[in-house]
Amino acid sequence: MKLYYSPGACSLSPHIALREAGLPFTIEKVDTRAGTTETGKAFASVNPKGYVPALQLDDGAVLTEGAAIVQFIADLAPDAGLAPKAGTFARTRLQEELNFVATELHKAFVPLLRSTTSEDGKRDARAVVTRRLDHVEMTLSDGRDHLLGKDFSVADSYLFTVVNWAGHVGLALEPWPRLQAFMSRVAARDSVQQAMRAEGLVQ
């Protein structure tokens, strides 16, 4: 398998998941602005949507959309425990968390990451992000270590990836101490350190 990624983008989530799962894979960096990969390939030939992540399987099939990709990875390596069994209520909870991160938190961060967003737009986006992080803090308030409870799942790799953007947009996490602790726990995982090092995000 090959994961097409941009450093620190939402593709970091399946990158972490692949390392957690212990699956064989390669990575190829994408310049989404130029529309090319590091080998000079037109990225549109891989993913016509033009954005990462994209996971190319060994048979040539390409899977896109991070929430779908991480579940696929989890199901390829069930013994890694990255997702509850398909068809269970617990799996639906995982999908609930993945959809929340994708549609509510990830989407809310986007205006803050764009240089073209007006100051009013950034102020409104920051207010939305704050409300979404309030919700995450509440979810963690029962003492759980991860979104679904005690065990790490692919929802945690996605949440970590998105919340990691806070520093890039000048948003301090001090108002959310449980989320801060979550970020520290996840950042300390070997898979996360390996993925971030491979993407040039840490030394």
PDB file of C-alpha atoms in Angstrom:
ATOM      1  CA  MET A   1       0.000   0.000   0.000  1.00  0.00           C
ATOM      2  CA  LYS A   2       1.030   3.585  -0.547  1.00  0.00           C
ATOM      3  CA  LEU A   3      -0.214   6.554   1.465  1.00  0.00           C
ATOM      4  CA  TYR A   4      -0.198   9.915  -0.259  1.00  0.00           C
ATOM      5  CA  TYR A   5       0.263  12.616   2.360  1.00  0.00           C
ATOM      6  CA  SER A   6       1.108  16.235   3.059  1.00  0.00           C
ATOM      7  CA  PRO A   7       3.187  16.851   6.209  1.00  0.00           C
ATOM      8  CA  GLY A   8       0.986  17.483   9.225  1.00  0.00           C
ATOM      9  CA  ALA A   9      -2.229  17.470   7.202  1.00  0.00           C
ATOM     10  CA  CYS A  10      -5.188  15.200   7.953  1.00  0.00           C
ATOM     11  CA  SER A  11      -3.252  12.403   6.214  1.00  0.00           C
ATOM     12  CA  LEU A  12      -1.211  12.120   9.414  1.00  0.00           C
ATOM     13  CA  SER A  13      -4.156  10.237  10.930  1.00  0.00           C
ATOM     14  CA  PRO A  14      -4.040   7.200   8.557  1.00  0.00           C
ATOM     15  CA  HIS A  15      -0.243   7.401   8.670  1.00  0.00           C
ATOM     16  CA  ILE A  16      -0.413   6.837  12.427  1.00  0.00           C
ATOM     17  CA  ALA A  17      -3.010   4.110  11.956  1.00  0.00           C
ATOM     18  CA  LEU A  18      -0.837   2.232   9.461  1.00  0.00           C
ATOM     19  CA  ARG A  19       2.059   2.236  11.911  1.00  0.00           C
ATOM     20  CA  GLU A  20      -0.208   1.175  14.792  1.00  0.00           C
ATOM     21  CA  ALA A  21      -1.527  -1.673  12.643  1.00  0.00           C
ATOM     22  CA  GLY A  22       1.960  -2.867  11.722  1.00  0.00           C
ATOM     23  CA  LEU A  23       1.033  -3.091   8.033  1.00  0.00           C
ATOM     24  CA  PRO A  24       3.575  -2.802   5.201  1.00  0.00           C
ATOM     25  CA  PHE A  25       3.261   0.502   3.354  1.00  0.00           C
ATOM     26  CA  THR A  26       5.149   3.302   1.695  1.00  0.00           C
ATOM     27  CA  ILE A  27       4.488   7.036   1.720  1.00  0.00           C
ATOM     28  CA  GLU A  28       4.648   9.647  -1.011  1.00  0.00           C
ATOM     29  CA  LYS A  29       4.510  13.357  -0.283  1.00  0.00           C
ATOM     30  CA  VAL A  30       2.050  15.557  -2.159  1.00  0.00           C
ATOM     31  CA  ASP A  31       2.257  19.250  -2.942  1.00  0.00           C
ATOM     32  CA  THR A  32      -1.477  19.913  -3.080  1.00  0.00           C
ATOM     33  CA  ARG A  33      -1.014  23.487  -4.330  1.00  0.00           C
ATOM     34  CA  ALA A  34       1.093  22.381  -7.267  1.00  0.00           C
ATOM     35  CA  GLY A  35      -0.958  19.227  -7.724  1.00  0.00           C
ATOM     36  CA  THR A  36       2.078  16.969  -7.933  1.00  0.00           C
ATOM     37  CA  THR A  37       3.710  14.290  -5.833  1.00  0.00           C
ATOM     38  CA  GLU A  38       7.376  14.148  -4.868  1.00  0.00           C
ATOM     39  CA  THR A  39       8.033  11.763  -7.779  1.00  0.00           C
ATOM     40  CA  GLY A  40       6.541  14.249 -10.254  1.00  0.00           C
ATOM     41  CA  LYS A  41       3.244  12.444 -10.711  1.00  0.00           C
ATOM     42  CA  ALA A  42       0.071  14.479 -11.280  1.00  0.00           C
ATOM     43  CA  PHE A  43      -1.823  13.916  -8.050  1.00  0.00           C
ATOM     44  CA  ALA A  44      -5.149  14.188  -9.875  1.00  0.00           C
ATOM     45  CA  SER A  45      -4.297  10.879 -11.534  1.00  0.00           C
ATOM     46  CA  VAL A  46      -4.340   9.317  -8.063  1.00  0.00           C
ATOM     47  CA  ASN A  47      -7.147  11.309  -6.436  1.00  0.00           C
ATOM     48  CA  PRO A  48      -9.204  13.557  -8.722  1.00  0.00           C
ATOM     49  CA  LYS A  49     -10.512  15.325  -5.599  1.00  0.00           C
ATOM     50  CA  GLY A  50      -7.065  16.863  -5.301  1.00  0.00           C
ATOM     51  CA  TYR A  51      -6.556  16.489  -1.556  1.00  0.00           C
ATOM     52  CA  VAL A  52      -4.965  14.073   0.864  1.00  0.00           C
ATOM     53  CA  PRO A  53      -5.165  11.445   2.200  1.00  0.00           C
ATOM     54  CA  ALA A  54      -5.293   8.873  -0.548  1.00  0.00           C
ATOM     55  CA  LEU A  55      -4.420   5.239   0.069  1.00  0.00           C
ATOM     56  CA  GLN A  56      -3.446   3.231  -2.993  1.00  0.00           C
ATOM     57  CA  LEU A  57      -3.859  -0.492  -2.507  1.00  0.00           C
ATOM     58  CA  ASP A  58      -1.611  -3.152  -3.970  1.00  0.00           C
ATOM     59  CA  ASP A  59      -4.156  -3.899  -6.710  1.00  0.00           C
ATOM     60  CA  GLY A  60      -4.184  -0.236  -7.770  1.00  0.00           C
ATOM     61  CA  ALA A  61      -7.501   0.701  -6.179  1.00  0.00           C
ATOM     62  CA  VAL A  62      -7.480   4.061  -4.380  1.00  0.00           C
ATOM     63  CA  LEU A  63      -9.387   4.855  -1.208  1.00  0.00           C
ATOM     64  CA  THR A  64      -9.986   8.453  -0.139  1.00  0.00           C
ATOM     65  CA  GLU A  65     -11.531  10.270   2.844  1.00  0.00           C
ATOM     66  CA  GLY A  66      -9.681   9.897   6.119  1.00  0.00           C
ATOM     67  CA  ALA A  67     -12.543   8.520   8.210  1.00  0.00           C
ATOM     68  CA  ALA A  68     -13.068   5.692   5.698  1.00  0.00           C
ATOM     69  CA  ILE A  69      -9.369   4.992   5.275  1.00  0.00           C
ATOM     70  CA  VAL A  70      -8.636   4.588   8.990  1.00  0.00           C
ATOM     71  CA  GLN A  71     -11.522   2.135   9.428  1.00  0.00           C
ATOM     72  CA  PHE A  72     -10.262   0.136   6.463  1.00  0.00           C
ATOM     73  CA  ILE A  73      -6.795   0.031   8.024  1.00  0.00           C
ATOM     74  CA  ALA A  74      -8.237  -1.049  11.373  1.00  0.00           C
ATOM     75  CA  ASP A  75     -10.168  -3.875   9.736  1.00  0.00           C
ATOM     76  CA  LEU A  76      -7.048  -5.102   7.930  1.00  0.00           C
ATOM     77  CA  ALA A  77      -5.361  -5.618  11.297  1.00  0.00           C
ATOM     78  CA  PRO A  78      -8.100  -6.566  13.787  1.00  0.00           C
ATOM     79  CA  ASP A  79      -5.599  -7.835  16.346  1.00  0.00           C
ATOM     80  CA  ALA A  80      -4.236  -4.292  16.706  1.00  0.00           C
ATOM     81  CA  GLY A  81      -7.525  -3.289  18.352  1.00  0.00           C
ATOM     82  CA  LEU A  82      -7.832   0.014  16.505  1.00  0.00           C
ATOM     83  CA  ALA A  83     -11.596  -0.276  15.999  1.00  0.00           C
ATOM     84  CA  PRO A  84     -14.454  -2.246  17.554  1.00  0.00           C
ATOM     85  CA  LYS A  85     -15.873  -5.088  15.508  1.00  0.00           C
ATOM     86  CA  ALA A  86     -18.062  -4.066  12.576  1.00  0.00           C
ATOM     87  CA  GLY A  87     -21.773  -4.303  13.290  1.00  0.00           C
ATOM     88  CA  THR A  88     -21.465  -3.617  16.999  1.00  0.00           C
ATOM     89  CA  PHE A  89     -22.794  -0.598  18.871  1.00  0.00           C
ATOM     90  CA  ALA A  90     -19.213   0.206  19.858  1.00  0.00           C
ATOM     91  CA  ARG A  91     -18.293   0.434  16.152  1.00  0.00           C
ATOM     92  CA  THR A  92     -21.120   2.894  15.647  1.00  0.00           C
ATOM     93  CA  ARG A  93     -19.692   4.962  18.499  1.00  0.00           C
ATOM     94  CA  LEU A  94     -16.359   4.976  16.680  1.00  0.00           C
ATOM     95  CA  GLN A  95     -18.075   6.172  13.504  1.00  0.00           C
ATOM     96  CA  GLU A  96     -19.856   8.827  15.539  1.00  0.00           C
ATOM     97  CA  GLU A  97     -16.538  10.174  16.834  1.00  0.00           C
ATOM     98  CA  LEU A  98     -14.871  10.007  13.413  1.00  0.00           C
ATOM     99  CA  ASN A  99     -17.763  11.911  11.852  1.00  0.00           C
ATOM    100  CA  PHE A 100     -17.646  14.523  14.614  1.00  0.00           C
ATOM    101  CA  VAL A 101     -13.950  15.131  14.081  1.00  0.00           C
ATOM    102  CA  ALA A 102     -14.349  15.206  10.287  1.00  0.00           C
ATOM    103  CA  THR A 103     -17.430  17.355   9.906  1.00  0.00           C
ATOM    104  CA  GLU A 104     -17.407  19.533  13.010  1.00  0.00           C
ATOM    105  CA  LEU A 105     -13.816  19.950  14.190  1.00  0.00           C
ATOM    106  CA  HIS A 106     -11.723  19.484  11.042  1.00  0.00           C
ATOM    107  CA  LYS A 107     -14.130  21.622   9.027  1.00  0.00           C
ATOM    108  CA  ALA A 108     -14.135  24.337  11.705  1.00  0.00           C
ATOM    109  CA  PHE A 109     -10.338  24.614  11.634  1.00  0.00           C
ATOM    110  CA  VAL A 110     -10.122  25.133   7.871  1.00  0.00           C
ATOM    111  CA  PRO A 111     -10.818  28.910   7.801  1.00  0.00           C
ATOM    112  CA  LEU A 112      -8.085  29.407  10.404  1.00  0.00           C
ATOM    113  CA  LEU A 113      -5.575  27.633   8.162  1.00  0.00           C
ATOM    114  CA  ARG A 114      -6.339  29.698   5.069  1.00  0.00           C
ATOM    115  CA  SER A 115      -4.458  32.941   4.507  1.00  0.00           C
ATOM    116  CA  THR A 116      -7.416  34.308   2.545  1.00  0.00           C
ATOM    117  CA  THR A 117      -9.850  34.183   5.475  1.00  0.00           C
ATOM    118  CA  SER A 118     -10.896  37.612   6.741  1.00  0.00           C
ATOM    119  CA  GLU A 119     -10.345  38.609  10.351  1.00  0.00           C
ATOM    120  CA  ASP A 120     -14.095  38.374  10.961  1.00  0.00           C
ATOM    121  CA  GLY A 121     -14.085  34.924   9.406  1.00  0.00           C
ATOM    122  CA  LYS A 122     -11.220  33.814  11.619  1.00  0.00           C
ATOM    123  CA  ARG A 123     -12.957  35.170  14.711  1.00  0.00           C
ATOM    124  CA  ASP A 124     -16.114  33.230  13.851  1.00  0.00           C
ATOM    125  CA  ALA A 125     -14.134  30.075  13.101  1.00  0.00           C
ATOM    126  CA  ARG A 126     -12.227  30.339  16.370  1.00  0.00           C
ATOM    127  CA  ALA A 127     -15.552  30.546  18.238  1.00  0.00           C
ATOM    128  CA  VAL A 128     -16.756  27.367  16.534  1.00  0.00           C
ATOM    129  CA  VAL A 129     -13.502  25.525  17.230  1.00  0.00           C
ATOM    130  CA  THR A 130     -13.729  26.577  20.874  1.00  0.00           C
ATOM    131  CA  ARG A 131     -17.217  25.096  21.187  1.00  0.00           C
ATOM    132  CA  ARG A 132     -16.109  21.863  19.554  1.00  0.00           C
ATOM    133  CA  LEU A 133     -13.115  21.568  21.882  1.00  0.00           C
ATOM    134  CA  ASP A 134     -15.436  22.218  24.812  1.00  0.00           C
ATOM    135  CA  HIS A 135     -17.362  19.144  23.694  1.00  0.00           C
ATOM    136  CA  VAL A 136     -14.204  17.021  23.508  1.00  0.00           C
ATOM    137  CA  GLU A 137     -13.226  18.185  26.990  1.00  0.00           C
ATOM    138  CA  MET A 138     -16.651  17.130  28.253  1.00  0.00           C
ATOM    139  CA  THR A 139     -16.312  13.725  26.583  1.00  0.00           C
ATOM    140  CA  LEU A 140     -13.011  13.178  28.407  1.00  0.00           C
ATOM    141  CA  SER A 141     -14.382  14.435  31.726  1.00  0.00           C
ATOM    142  CA  ASP A 142     -15.302  10.948  32.990  1.00  0.00           C
ATOM    143  CA  GLY A 143     -11.614  10.074  33.239  1.00  0.00           C
ATOM    144  CA  ARG A 144     -11.307   8.071  30.030  1.00  0.00           C
ATOM    145  CA  ASP A 145      -7.896   8.104  28.362  1.00  0.00           C
ATOM    146  CA  HIS A 146      -9.239   8.065  24.806  1.00  0.00           C
ATOM    147  CA  LEU A 147     -12.389   8.948  22.911  1.00  0.00           C
ATOM    148  CA  LEU A 148     -13.938   5.489  23.226  1.00  0.00           C
ATOM    149  CA  GLY A 149     -12.613   4.745  26.699  1.00  0.00           C
ATOM    150  CA  LYS A 150      -9.453   3.052  27.897  1.00  0.00           C
ATOM    151  CA  ASP A 151      -8.093   1.877  24.549  1.00  0.00           C
ATOM    152  CA  PHE A 152      -6.570   3.837  21.680  1.00  0.00           C
ATOM    153  CA  SER A 153      -8.541   3.775  18.432  1.00  0.00           C
ATOM    154  CA  VAL A 154      -8.341   5.325  14.977  1.00  0.00           C
ATOM    155  CA  ALA A 155     -10.662   8.076  16.226  1.00  0.00           C
ATOM    156  CA  ASP A 156      -7.853   9.167  18.529  1.00  0.00           C
ATOM    157  CA  SER A 157      -5.355   9.389  15.673  1.00  0.00           C
ATOM    158  CA  TYR A 158      -7.766  11.689  13.828  1.00  0.00           C
ATOM    159  CA  LEU A 159      -8.521  13.845  16.864  1.00  0.00           C
ATOM    160  CA  PHE A 160      -4.812  14.178  17.643  1.00  0.00           C
ATOM    161  CA  THR A 161      -4.048  15.185  14.062  1.00  0.00           C
ATOM    162  CA  VAL A 162      -6.674  17.920  13.947  1.00  0.00           C
ATOM    163  CA  VAL A 163      -6.086  19.326  17.439  1.00  0.00           C
ATOM    164  CA  ASN A 164      -2.372  19.431  16.637  1.00  0.00           C
ATOM    165  CA  TRP A 165      -3.203  22.292  14.256  1.00  0.00           C
ATOM    166  CA  ALA A 166      -4.114  24.495  17.226  1.00  0.00           C
ATOM    167  CA  GLY A 167      -0.518  25.591  17.702  1.00  0.00           C
ATOM    168  CA  HIS A 168      -0.247  26.607  14.055  1.00  0.00           C
ATOM    169  CA  VAL A 169      -3.224  28.954  14.366  1.00  0.00           C
ATOM    170  CA  GLY A 170      -2.238  30.418  17.736  1.00  0.00           C
ATOM    171  CA  LEU A 171      -4.857  28.590  19.780  1.00  0.00           C
ATOM    172  CA  ALA A 172      -3.574  27.588  23.230  1.00  0.00           C
ATOM    173  CA  LEU A 173      -5.032  24.431  24.773  1.00  0.00           C
ATOM    174  CA  GLU A 174      -4.813  25.533  28.409  1.00  0.00           C
ATOM    175  CA  PRO A 175      -8.615  25.965  28.719  1.00  0.00           C
ATOM    176  CA  TRP A 176      -8.965  22.216  28.040  1.00  0.00           C
ATOM    177  CA  PRO A 177      -6.660  20.388  30.485  1.00  0.00           C
ATOM    178  CA  ARG A 178      -8.091  16.924  29.786  1.00  0.00           C
ATOM    179  CA  LEU A 179      -7.578  17.449  26.079  1.00  0.00           C
ATOM    180  CA  GLN A 180      -4.037  18.650  26.779  1.00  0.00           C
ATOM    181  CA  ALA A 181      -3.364  15.445  28.686  1.00  0.00           C
ATOM    182  CA  PHE A 182      -4.868  13.419  25.835  1.00  0.00           C
ATOM    183  CA  MET A 183      -2.580  15.136  23.338  1.00  0.00           C
ATOM    184  CA  SER A 184       0.461  14.366  25.490  1.00  0.00           C
ATOM    185  CA  ARG A 185      -0.538  10.701  25.827  1.00  0.00           C
ATOM    186  CA  VAL A 186      -1.060  10.245  22.114  1.00  0.00           C
ATOM    187  CA  ALA A 187       2.060  12.202  21.162  1.00  0.00           C
ATOM    188  CA  ALA A 188       4.143   9.821  23.284  1.00  0.00           C
ATOM    189  CA  ARG A 189       3.056   6.738  21.321  1.00  0.00           C
ATOM    190  CA  ASP A 190       5.789   5.164  19.188  1.00  0.00           C
ATOM    191  CA  SER A 191       3.540   5.127  16.117  1.00  0.00           C
ATOM    192  CA  VAL A 192       2.884   8.845  16.416  1.00  0.00           C
ATOM    193  CA  GLN A 193       6.537   9.715  16.893  1.00  0.00           C
ATOM    194  CA  GLN A 194       7.511   7.534  13.918  1.00  0.00           C
ATOM    195  CA  ALA A 195       4.849   9.053  11.668  1.00  0.00           C
ATOM    196  CA  MET A 196       5.713  12.611  12.630  1.00  0.00           C
ATOM    197  CA  ARG A 197       9.412  11.954  12.168  1.00  0.00           C
ATOM    198  CA  ALA A 198       8.800  10.443   8.726  1.00  0.00           C
ATOM    199  CA  GLU A 199       6.839  13.550   7.744  1.00  0.00           C
ATOM    200  CA  GLY A 200       9.551  15.881   9.020  1.00  0.00           C
ATOM    201  CA  LEU A 201       7.395  17.265  11.822  1.00  0.00           C
ATOM    202  CA  VAL A 202       9.777  16.311  14.642  1.00  0.00           C
ATOM    203  CA  GLN A 203      13.472  15.488  14.818  1.00  0.00           C
TER     204      GLN A 203
END
